[in-house]
Amino acid sequence: MSDDKLILPLAAIRPDDIALAGGKGCALARLDRAGFQIPFTMVVTTGAYQHFVEANGLQEKILLELNRKPFADMRWEEIWDAALRIRSMFLNHPLPSDLDQAFQQTLASPFVDRPAVIRSSAPQEDSAGASFAGIHESYVNVRGHAAILDHIRRVWASLWSDGALLYRQELGLAPESSAMAVLVQALIVGDYSGVAFTVSPMDVDQSVVEAVPGLNQGLVDGLVAPERWILDRATHAIVSHTAADRSQSVVPADQGVRVADFGGDGPQILSPGNIEAVAALARRIETLFGSPQDVEWTVVDGEITVLQARPVTTTAASEDDKRGWYLSLRRSYENLQQLRAKIEDDLIPAMIREAEELAAIDLAPFSDTELAAEVRRRVDRNQHWSNVYWADFIPYAHGARLFGQIYNDTIKPENPYEFADLLTDTPMASLKRNRQLEALAAGVRDVPGAADDLRRGRMDNLPAALRSSLDTFVAQYGTLSSGITGDSEGALAESTLVRLILELAARPGQSPARQSVDHEALVRRFIDAFAPEERDWAQSLLDLGRSSYRLRDDDNIHLGRIEAQARRAVREAAARLANEPITAEAAALREVLSLMPPDKAAPAASADTAAHGPGLRARQLVGQPAGPGLARGRARVVATPQDLKAFQSGEILICDAVDPNMTFVVPLAAAVVERRGGMLIHGAIIAREYGLPCVTGVPEALQFIRSGDHVTVDGYLGIVIIGPANT
Amino acid sequence: MDAQETVRRHIATLLSGQRLATLSTCSAEGHPYASLVAFDADPDLSGMIFATSRATRKFANLSHQARAAMLVDNSGNVKSDIYAAMAVTALGVTTELTGAAQDEAVARYILKHPHMATFVQAPSTAVLRLAVDVYYLVNRFQKVMEYHVGR
């Protein structure tokens, strides 16, 4: 690539330059030639992208990152992690000097006093025959040369975001041939802006015009609801008009954009004449390109400027476009704040209240018919909260990820997971439970004979204070035997709880302490990286991230309590059926037992040579590095809640996933290995809290590792070695 | 197909697709030595046949210590090898073949390496077989599976 092809003015782009300028760049060049008013635009070509990637050896690093495991075996969390590491590569590697110089020569002067819009323009966007709208990133109101270069890097990196990787995989596009051009445009601050579809995505006989006051970003990002006009495609007559709340608009901030409040209802956005002018403009663009178009536009002092145009790919006839799902992988700060308020103010308090109310009900006096109705009600409530978990709690996990991305964009740390250190300085329900367990163990340790009394079930011999603490723990969390928080099935002396207290008591002071991280300094550095007027926002972003991170632990605890209460009623029904003669009432009980089994089902697991053949063993399995450190020890495979009882200090915990309802064994473990993957999944969070090496996303962990195997866990590299080194 | 059969097929495909292997031996003094040999694998993967002049260092080493390792890989000296290439290390015990076993091995060896016919049939050449106990299959840079022959 010669230097003169790295950055080009729009006038130098020909219609067939898609490989160089991307679909968006070529479309704008064509509009420019046809005389449409468009913003001043420079094209950072795919040649510039490739030069940066080649100079830094990024292609190999990216492919190594994406080929650790078969892509199909990677869960979304792992793909997000890989995308984060790749983004970090784009942010932290240096620009080659000739590219840096070319940027200086071509972009510094035109944008010295002019705010810019940095837009993605990937060649695959057009060749795919499917819309990439919103999959790659664009940034509005970027000021200053350094900031422009920084945002060009971010747009390059967005080629490798989790959503983009998954979307390209669905379309069958090879990652290794991907490239990205970037448009650097002058920001046009419109009085009002919008989109126009010459063919409605919902009805091929109609067109659509949507408009918002201020910048188009309000509409595109879903921050401001638009006014909408539906037009007849043949007659151009307005068929319907949907009004919108016109009290807000998106306007430029110092850097980026913000939502501004008018303090009242704003003016009607478009007059009938304006609507026709926009629709007519869109039709002219359709004629130019020869296919239905999705046009973004803005109006300043009555003059329409075309911001971009692309083919309409989603119509009622193409319902298989799943872009919406991939777009949902990215959540805005505003969206997450709304979700946070709902979760913290409404959902969690309601869950706690309901679990307490259910726990307070004595089921013994219920008739069989009443008990059957109660089982039904509880199973329904459990299902309801499980639905809430998927609809609201899981999406809220994006809060920690949004914070992580902005932290990395701002600080550009060498370790792309440094942000997690700022998130962990936050109380988690399961850690609180573990501290109570440690206190109980210390109590047993300090009183001669207490361990023996506990082991033999002589609870009345325990000191009153210790007995009281034990009872309080059981009332709050249950006996830990069933894998459900708050479940107290079985005799206390035989329970996992007692077994665990005895194991903890036998190893005084060995609980790994959290490695000391100067949270304060990290927080200060993050906040200080923002302009003074943006620091409140940065602080609330950190709060959002911490809240999101904490919830990934706490929500399971709360959900576990609801499930325990449903199962308590199911067990009562099962016990009655076992002891009572079959009556008409008992038949009703039998019927409801099919709704939920009395005991929690064990996940399919355990190393079984019959499943993989007698001659095959795993020597080294690959996952994702999720907690730094190196540990050796005997494996303890935990496939069912009952397996927890046998857990001994210093063993390596091997499991499907560290269920928050079994976090209490982690302080005893030397390392953690999980089949499920991700840096921010529960097990990884807890392992890091205890400073334990952790590898997640090992698909064959439960297939090939057996309890008692010698295991080495390399949490730096994300590998698990099975068997002693000399075999 | 179970996991063992999948791994077995990966190994068989790699061994049939490659002509050369790196043989590792050890001298009487404990010095390791690596050398390139043309090989052929048994269809059931129980062994690997190779040939060497009796005057070579590897032959001397094997005369003293019959245990040996053989490395076969499909790397192409390109950057993507690090995640795309596959390698197999076979561990076992070598013996020199004689009589009918040697004749059969030589015939098979020549089928795979016709240009080596003169070499393998020379009176000074020893035909050896590594009876394989275990294969280590490495792919995706760091994943390692063990296949124990005959189980």
CSV table of N, CA, C and O in Angstrom, one decimal, chain A residues 258-356:
chain,number,residue,atom,x,y,z
A,258,ARG,N,-24.8,14.4,24.7
A,258,ARG,CA,-25.6,14.2,25.9
A,258,ARG,C,-27.1,14.5,25.6
A,258,ARG,O,-27.4,15.1,24.6
A,259,VAL,N,-27.9,13.9,26.5
A,259,VAL,CA,-29.4,14.2,26.3
A,259,VAL,C,-29.7,15.5,27.0
A,259,VAL,O,-29.4,15.6,28.2
A,260,ALA,N,-30.3,16.4,26.3
A,260,ALA,CA,-30.7,17.7,26.9
A,260,ALA,C,-32.2,17.7,27.0
A,260,ALA,O,-33.0,17.2,26.2
A,261,ASP,N,-32.6,18.4,28.1
A,261,ASP,CA,-34.1,18.5,28.4
A,261,ASP,C,-34.5,19.9,28.0
A,261,ASP,O,-33.9,20.8,28.4
A,262,PHE,N,-35.6,20.0,27.3
A,262,PHE,CA,-36.1,21.3,26.9
A,262,PHE,C,-36.8,21.9,28.1
A,262,PHE,O,-37.2,23.1,28.1
A,263,GLY,N,-37.2,21.1,29.1
A,263,GLY,CA,-38.0,21.6,30.2
A,263,GLY,C,-39.4,21.8,29.8
A,263,GLY,O,-40.2,22.4,30.5
A,264,GLY,N,-39.9,21.2,28.8
A,264,GLY,CA,-41.3,21.3,28.4
A,264,GLY,C,-41.4,20.6,27.0
A,264,GLY,O,-40.5,20.0,26.5
A,265,ASP,N,-42.6,20.7,26.4
A,265,ASP,CA,-42.8,20.1,25.1
A,265,ASP,C,-42.2,21.0,24.1
A,265,ASP,O,-42.5,22.2,24.0
A,266,GLY,N,-41.4,20.4,23.2
A,266,GLY,CA,-40.7,21.1,22.2
A,266,GLY,C,-41.7,21.4,21.0
A,266,GLY,O,-42.8,20.9,21.0
A,267,PRO,N,-41.2,22.1,20.0
A,267,PRO,CA,-42.0,22.3,18.8
A,267,PRO,C,-42.2,21.1,18.0
A,267,PRO,O,-41.4,20.2,18.0
A,268,GLN,N,-43.3,21.1,17.2
A,268,GLN,CA,-43.5,20.0,16.2
A,268,GLN,C,-42.3,20.0,15.3
A,268,GLN,O,-41.8,21.0,14.8
A,269,ILE,N,-41.7,18.8,15.0
A,269,ILE,CA,-40.4,18.8,14.3
A,269,ILE,C,-40.5,19.1,12.8
A,269,ILE,O,-39.8,19.9,12.3
A,270,LEU,N,-41.4,18.4,12.1
A,270,LEU,CA,-41.5,18.6,10.7
A,270,LEU,C,-42.9,19.1,10.3
A,270,LEU,O,-43.9,18.6,10.7
A,271,SER,N,-42.9,20.1,9.4
A,271,SER,CA,-44.1,20.5,8.8
A,271,SER,C,-44.4,19.5,7.6
A,271,SER,O,-43.5,18.8,7.2
A,272,PRO,N,-45.7,19.5,7.1
A,272,PRO,CA,-46.0,18.6,6.0
A,272,PRO,C,-45.0,18.9,4.8
A,272,PRO,O,-44.6,17.9,4.1
A,273,GLY,N,-44.6,20.1,4.6
A,273,GLY,CA,-43.7,20.4,3.5
A,273,GLY,C,-42.4,19.8,3.7
A,273,GLY,O,-41.7,19.3,2.8
A,274,ASN,N,-41.9,19.9,4.9
A,274,ASN,CA,-40.6,19.3,5.3
A,274,ASN,C,-40.6,17.8,5.1
A,274,ASN,O,-39.6,17.2,4.6
A,275,ILE,N,-41.7,17.2,5.5
A,275,ILE,CA,-41.8,15.7,5.4
A,275,ILE,C,-41.7,15.3,3.9
A,275,ILE,O,-40.9,14.4,3.5
A,276,GLU,N,-42.4,16.1,3.0
A,276,GLU,CA,-42.4,15.7,1.6
A,276,GLU,C,-41.0,16.0,1.1
A,276,GLU,O,-40.4,15.2,0.3
A,277,ALA,N,-40.3,17.0,1.6
A,277,ALA,CA,-38.9,17.3,1.1
A,277,ALA,C,-38.0,16.2,1.4
A,277,ALA,O,-37.2,15.7,0.6
A,278,VAL,N,-38.1,15.7,2.7
A,278,VAL,CA,-37.2,14.6,3.1
A,278,VAL,C,-37.5,13.3,2.3
A,278,VAL,O,-36.6,12.6,1.8
A,279,ALA,N,-38.8,13.0,2.2
A,279,ALA,CA,-39.2,11.8,1.4
A,279,ALA,C,-38.8,11.9,0.0
A,279,ALA,O,-38.3,10.9,-0.6
A,280,ALA,N,-38.9,13.1,-0.6
A,280,ALA,CA,-38.5,13.2,-2.0
A,280,ALA,C,-37.0,13.1,-2.2
A,280,ALA,O,-36.5,12.4,-3.1
A,281,LEU,N,-36.2,13.6,-1.2
A,281,LEU,CA,-34.8,13.4,-1.2
A,281,LEU,C,-34.4,11.9,-1.2
A,281,LEU,O,-33.6,11.5,-1.9
A,282,ALA,N,-35.1,11.2,-0.3
A,282,ALA,CA,-34.8,9.8,-0.1
A,282,ALA,C,-35.1,9.0,-1.4
A,282,ALA,O,-34.4,8.1,-1.8
A,283,ARG,N,-36.2,9.5,-2.1
A,283,ARG,CA,-36.6,8.8,-3.4
A,283,ARG,C,-35.5,9.1,-4.4
A,283,ARG,O,-35.2,8.2,-5.2
A,284,ARG,N,-35.0,10.3,-4.4
A,284,ARG,CA,-33.9,10.6,-5.4
A,284,ARG,C,-32.7,9.7,-5.2
A,284,ARG,O,-32.0,9.2,-6.1
A,285,ILE,N,-32.4,9.5,-3.9
A,285,ILE,CA,-31.3,8.6,-3.6
A,285,ILE,C,-31.6,7.2,-4.0
A,285,ILE,O,-30.7,6.5,-4.5
A,286,GLU,N,-32.8,6.7,-3.8
A,286,GLU,CA,-33.2,5.4,-4.2
A,286,GLU,C,-33.0,5.3,-5.7
A,286,GLU,O,-32.4,4.2,-6.2
A,287,THR,N,-33.4,6.3,-6.5
A,287,THR,CA,-33.2,6.3,-7.9
A,287,THR,C,-31.7,6.2,-8.3
A,287,THR,O,-31.3,5.4,-9.2
A,288,LEU,N,-30.9,7.0,-7.6
A,288,LEU,CA,-29.5,7.0,-7.8
A,288,LEU,C,-28.9,5.6,-7.7
A,288,LEU,O,-28.1,5.1,-8.5
A,289,PHE,N,-29.2,4.9,-6.6
A,289,PHE,CA,-28.6,3.6,-6.2
A,289,PHE,C,-29.4,2.5,-6.9
A,289,PHE,O,-28.8,1.3,-6.9
A,290,GLY,N,-30.6,2.7,-7.3
A,290,GLY,CA,-31.4,1.6,-7.9
A,290,GLY,C,-31.9,0.6,-7.0
A,290,GLY,O,-32.2,-0.5,-7.4
A,291,SER,N,-32.0,0.9,-5.7
A,291,SER,CA,-32.6,0.0,-4.7
A,291,SER,C,-33.1,0.8,-3.5
A,291,SER,O,-32.7,1.9,-3.3
A,292,PRO,N,-34.1,0.2,-2.8
A,292,PRO,CA,-34.6,0.9,-1.6
A,292,PRO,C,-33.5,1.3,-0.7
A,292,PRO,O,-32.6,0.6,-0.4
A,293,GLN,N,-33.6,2.5,-0.1
A,293,GLN,CA,-32.5,3.1,0.7
A,293,GLN,C,-33.0,3.5,2.1
A,293,GLN,O,-34.2,3.9,2.3
A,294,ASP,N,-32.1,3.3,3.1
A,294,ASP,CA,-32.3,3.8,4.4
A,294,ASP,C,-31.3,5.0,4.6
A,294,ASP,O,-30.1,4.9,4.5
A,295,VAL,N,-31.9,6.2,4.7
A,295,VAL,CA,-31.1,7.5,4.6
A,295,VAL,C,-31.1,8.2,5.9
A,295,VAL,O,-32.2,8.3,6.6
A,296,GLU,N,-29.9,8.6,6.4
A,296,GLU,CA,-29.9,9.4,7.6
A,296,GLU,C,-29.6,10.8,7.1
A,296,GLU,O,-28.8,11.1,6.2
A,297,TRP,N,-30.4,11.8,7.7
A,297,TRP,CA,-30.3,13.2,7.3
A,297,TRP,C,-30.4,14.1,8.5
A,297,TRP,O,-30.8,13.7,9.6
A,298,THR,N,-30.0,15.4,8.2
A,298,THR,CA,-30.1,16.4,9.2
A,298,THR,C,-30.4,17.7,8.5
A,298,THR,O,-30.1,17.9,7.4
A,299,VAL,N,-31.1,18.6,9.2
A,299,VAL,CA,-31.5,19.9,8.7
A,299,VAL,C,-30.9,21.0,9.5
A,299,VAL,O,-31.1,21.1,10.7
A,300,VAL,N,-30.2,22.0,8.8
A,300,VAL,CA,-29.7,23.2,9.4
A,300,VAL,C,-30.3,24.4,8.6
A,300,VAL,O,-30.1,24.4,7.4
A,301,ASP,N,-30.9,25.3,9.3
A,301,ASP,CA,-31.5,26.5,8.6
A,301,ASP,C,-32.3,26.1,7.4
A,301,ASP,O,-32.1,26.7,6.3
A,302,GLY,N,-33.0,25.0,7.5
A,302,GLY,CA,-33.9,24.6,6.3
A,302,GLY,C,-33.2,23.8,5.3
A,302,GLY,O,-33.9,23.3,4.3
A,303,GLU,N,-31.9,23.6,5.3
A,303,GLU,CA,-31.2,22.9,4.3
A,303,GLU,C,-30.9,21.5,4.7
A,303,GLU,O,-30.4,21.2,5.9
A,304,ILE,N,-31.2,20.5,3.9
A,304,ILE,CA,-31.0,19.1,4.2
A,304,ILE,C,-29.6,18.6,3.8
A,304,ILE,O,-29.2,18.8,2.7
A,305,THR,N,-29.0,18.0,4.8
A,305,THR,CA,-27.7,17.3,4.5
A,305,THR,C,-27.9,15.8,4.7
A,305,THR,O,-28.5,15.4,5.7
A,306,VAL,N,-27.4,15.1,3.7
A,306,VAL,CA,-27.4,13.6,3.8
A,306,VAL,C,-26.2,13.1,4.6
A,306,VAL,O,-25.1,13.4,4.3
A,307,LEU,N,-26.5,12.4,5.7
A,307,LEU,CA,-25.4,11.9,6.5
A,307,LEU,C,-24.8,10.6,6.0
A,307,LEU,O,-23.6,10.3,6.0
A,308,GLN,N,-25.8,9.7,5.7
A,308,GLN,CA,-25.3,8.4,5.1
A,308,GLN,C,-26.6,7.8,4.4
A,308,GLN,O,-27.7,8.1,4.7
A,309,ALA,N,-26.3,6.9,3.5
A,309,ALA,CA,-27.4,6.1,2.9
A,309,ALA,C,-26.9,4.7,2.7
A,309,ALA,O,-25.7,4.4,2.4
A,310,ARG,N,-27.8,3.7,2.9
A,310,ARG,CA,-27.4,2.3,2.7
A,310,ARG,C,-28.6,1.5,2.3
A,310,ARG,O,-29.8,2.0,2.5
A,311,PRO,N,-28.4,0.4,1.7
A,311,PRO,CA,-29.6,-0.4,1.2
A,311,PRO,C,-30.5,-0.8,2.3
A,311,PRO,O,-30.0,-1.1,3.4
A,312,VAL,N,-31.8,-0.8,2.1
A,312,VAL,CA,-32.7,-1.4,3.1
A,312,VAL,C,-32.6,-2.9,3.0
A,312,VAL,O,-32.8,-3.5,1.9
A,313,THR,N,-32.1,-3.6,4.1
A,313,THR,CA,-31.9,-5.0,4.0
A,313,THR,C,-33.0,-5.8,4.8
A,313,THR,O,-33.2,-6.9,4.7
A,314,THR,N,-33.6,-5.0,5.8
A,314,THR,CA,-34.6,-5.7,6.6
A,314,THR,C,-36.0,-5.3,6.2
A,314,THR,O,-36.4,-4.1,6.4
A,315,THR,N,-36.7,-6.1,5.6
A,315,THR,CA,-38.1,-5.8,5.2
A,315,THR,C,-38.9,-7.0,5.8
A,315,THR,O,-38.4,-7.9,6.3
A,316,ALA,N,-40.2,-6.8,5.7
A,316,ALA,CA,-41.1,-7.8,6.2
A,316,ALA,C,-40.8,-9.2,5.5
A,316,ALA,O,-41.1,-10.2,6.1
A,317,ALA,N,-40.3,-9.1,4.3
A,317,ALA,CA,-40.0,-10.3,3.6
A,317,ALA,C,-38.7,-11.0,4.1
A,317,ALA,O,-38.4,-12.1,3.7
A,318,SER,N,-37.8,-10.3,4.9
A,318,SER,CA,-36.6,-10.9,5.3
A,318,SER,C,-36.5,-11.0,6.8
A,318,SER,O,-35.8,-10.3,7.5
A,319,GLU,N,-37.4,-11.8,7.3
A,319,GLU,CA,-37.5,-11.9,8.8
A,319,GLU,C,-36.4,-12.6,9.5
A,319,GLU,O,-36.3,-12.7,10.7
A,320,ASP,N,-35.5,-13.2,8.6
A,320,ASP,CA,-34.4,-14.0,9.3
A,320,ASP,C,-33.2,-13.1,9.7
A,320,ASP,O,-32.2,-13.6,10.2
A,321,ASP,N,-33.3,-11.8,9.6
A,321,ASP,CA,-32.2,-11.0,10.0
A,321,ASP,C,-32.2,-10.9,11.5
A,321,ASP,O,-33.1,-10.5,12.2
A,322,LYS,N,-31.1,-11.5,12.1
A,322,LYS,CA,-31.0,-11.5,13.6
A,322,LYS,C,-30.1,-10.4,14.1
A,322,LYS,O,-29.6,-10.6,15.2
A,323,ARG,N,-29.9,-9.4,13.3
A,323,ARG,CA,-29.0,-8.3,13.8
A,323,ARG,C,-29.4,-7.8,15.1
A,323,ARG,O,-28.6,-7.4,16.0
A,324,GLY,N,-30.8,-7.7,15.3
A,324,GLY,CA,-31.3,-7.1,16.6
A,324,GLY,C,-30.7,-7.8,17.8
A,324,GLY,O,-30.3,-7.2,18.8
A,325,TRP,N,-30.6,-9.1,17.7
A,325,TRP,CA,-30.0,-9.9,18.9
A,325,TRP,C,-28.6,-9.5,19.1
A,325,TRP,O,-28.2,-9.3,20.3
A,326,TYR,N,-27.8,-9.4,18.1
A,326,TYR,CA,-26.4,-9.0,18.2
A,326,TYR,C,-26.3,-7.6,18.7
A,326,TYR,O,-25.4,-7.2,19.5
A,327,LEU,N,-27.2,-6.7,18.3
A,327,LEU,CA,-27.2,-5.3,18.8
A,327,LEU,C,-27.5,-5.3,20.2
A,327,LEU,O,-27.0,-4.4,21.0
A,328,SER,N,-28.3,-6.2,20.7
A,328,SER,CA,-28.7,-6.2,22.1
A,328,SER,C,-27.5,-6.5,23.0
A,328,SER,O,-27.6,-6.4,24.2
A,329,LEU,N,-26.4,-7.0,22.4
A,329,LEU,CA,-25.2,-7.3,23.2
A,329,LEU,C,-24.6,-6.0,23.7
A,329,LEU,O,-23.7,-6.1,24.6
A,330,ARG,N,-25.0,-4.9,23.2
A,330,ARG,CA,-24.4,-3.7,23.6
A,330,ARG,C,-25.5,-2.8,24.3
A,330,ARG,O,-26.5,-2.6,23.7
A,331,ARG,N,-25.3,-2.5,25.5
A,331,ARG,CA,-26.3,-1.7,26.2
A,331,ARG,C,-25.8,-0.3,26.5
A,331,ARG,O,-24.6,-0.2,27.0
A,332,SER,N,-26.6,0.7,26.4
A,332,SER,CA,-26.1,2.0,26.7
A,332,SER,C,-26.1,2.3,28.2
A,332,SER,O,-26.8,1.6,29.0
A,333,TYR,N,-25.4,3.3,28.6
A,333,TYR,CA,-25.3,3.7,30.0
A,333,TYR,C,-26.7,4.0,30.5
A,333,TYR,O,-27.1,3.6,31.6
A,334,GLU,N,-27.5,4.7,29.7
A,334,GLU,CA,-28.8,5.2,30.1
A,334,GLU,C,-29.7,3.9,30.3
A,334,GLU,O,-30.5,3.8,31.3
A,335,ASN,N,-29.7,3.0,29.4
A,335,ASN,CA,-30.5,1.8,29.5
A,335,ASN,C,-30.1,1.0,30.7
A,335,ASN,O,-31.0,0.5,31.4
A,336,LEU,N,-28.9,0.9,31.0
A,336,LEU,CA,-28.4,0.1,32.2
A,336,LEU,C,-28.8,0.8,33.5
A,336,LEU,O,-29.1,0.2,34.5
A,337,GLN,N,-28.8,2.2,33.5
A,337,GLN,CA,-29.2,2.9,34.7
A,337,GLN,C,-30.7,2.6,35.0
A,337,GLN,O,-31.1,2.5,36.1
A,338,GLN,N,-31.5,2.6,33.9
A,338,GLN,CA,-32.9,2.3,34.1
A,338,GLN,C,-33.1,0.9,34.7
A,338,GLN,O,-33.9,0.7,35.6
A,339,LEU,N,-32.3,0.0,34.1
A,339,LEU,CA,-32.4,-1.4,34.6
A,339,LEU,C,-32.0,-1.5,36.0
A,339,LEU,O,-32.6,-2.2,36.8
A,340,ARG,N,-30.9,-0.7,36.4
A,340,ARG,CA,-30.4,-0.8,37.8
A,340,ARG,C,-31.5,-0.4,38.7
A,340,ARG,O,-31.7,-1.0,39.8
A,341,ALA,N,-32.2,0.8,38.4
A,341,ALA,CA,-33.2,1.3,39.3
A,341,ALA,C,-34.3,0.2,39.5
A,341,ALA,O,-34.8,0.0,40.6
A,342,LYS,N,-34.7,-0.4,38.4
A,342,LYS,CA,-35.8,-1.4,38.5
A,342,LYS,C,-35.3,-2.6,39.4
A,342,LYS,O,-36.0,-3.1,40.2
A,343,ILE,N,-34.0,-3.0,39.2
A,343,ILE,CA,-33.6,-4.2,39.9
A,343,ILE,C,-33.3,-3.9,41.4
A,343,ILE,O,-33.8,-4.6,42.3
A,344,GLU,N,-32.7,-2.8,41.7
A,344,GLU,CA,-32.3,-2.5,43.1
A,344,GLU,C,-33.5,-2.0,43.9
A,344,GLU,O,-33.7,-2.3,45.0
A,345,ASP,N,-34.4,-1.2,43.2
A,345,ASP,CA,-35.5,-0.6,44.0
A,345,ASP,C,-36.7,-1.5,44.0
A,345,ASP,O,-37.5,-1.4,45.0
A,346,ASP,N,-36.9,-2.3,43.0
A,346,ASP,CA,-38.2,-3.1,42.9
A,346,ASP,C,-37.9,-4.6,43.1
A,346,ASP,O,-38.4,-5.2,43.9
A,347,LEU,N,-37.1,-5.1,42.1
A,347,LEU,CA,-37.1,-6.5,42.0
A,347,LEU,C,-36.4,-7.2,43.2
A,347,LEU,O,-37.0,-8.2,43.7
A,348,ILE,N,-35.2,-6.8,43.6
A,348,ILE,CA,-34.5,-7.5,44.7
A,348,ILE,C,-35.3,-7.3,46.0
A,348,ILE,O,-35.5,-8.4,46.7
A,349,PRO,N,-35.7,-6.1,46.4
A,349,PRO,CA,-36.5,-6.1,47.6
A,349,PRO,C,-37.8,-7.0,47.5
A,349,PRO,O,-38.1,-7.7,48.5
A,350,ALA,N,-38.4,-7.1,46.4
A,350,ALA,CA,-39.6,-7.9,46.2
A,350,ALA,C,-39.2,-9.4,46.4
A,350,ALA,O,-39.9,-10.2,47.0
A,351,MET,N,-38.1,-9.8,45.8
A,351,MET,CA,-37.6,-11.2,46.0
A,351,MET,C,-37.3,-11.5,47.4
A,351,MET,O,-37.7,-12.6,47.9
A,352,ILE,N,-36.6,-10.6,48.1
A,352,ILE,CA,-36.3,-10.9,49.5
A,352,ILE,C,-37.6,-11.0,50.3
A,352,ILE,O,-37.7,-11.9,51.1
A,353,ARG,N,-38.5,-10.1,50.1
A,353,ARG,CA,-39.8,-10.1,50.8
A,353,ARG,C,-40.5,-11.4,50.6
A,353,ARG,O,-41.0,-12.0,51.5
A,354,GLU,N,-40.6,-11.8,49.3
A,354,GLU,CA,-41.3,-13.0,49.0
A,354,GLU,C,-40.7,-14.2,49.6
A,354,GLU,O,-41.4,-15.1,50.1
A,355,ALA,N,-39.4,-14.3,49.6
A,355,ALA,CA,-38.7,-15.5,50.2
A,355,ALA,C,-39.0,-15.5,51.7
A,355,ALA,O,-39.2,-16.6,52.2
A,356,GLU,N,-39.0,-14.4,52.3
A,356,GLU,CA,-39.2,-14.3,53.8
A,356,GLU,C,-40.7,-14.7,54.1
A,356,GLU,O,-40.9,-15.5,55.0
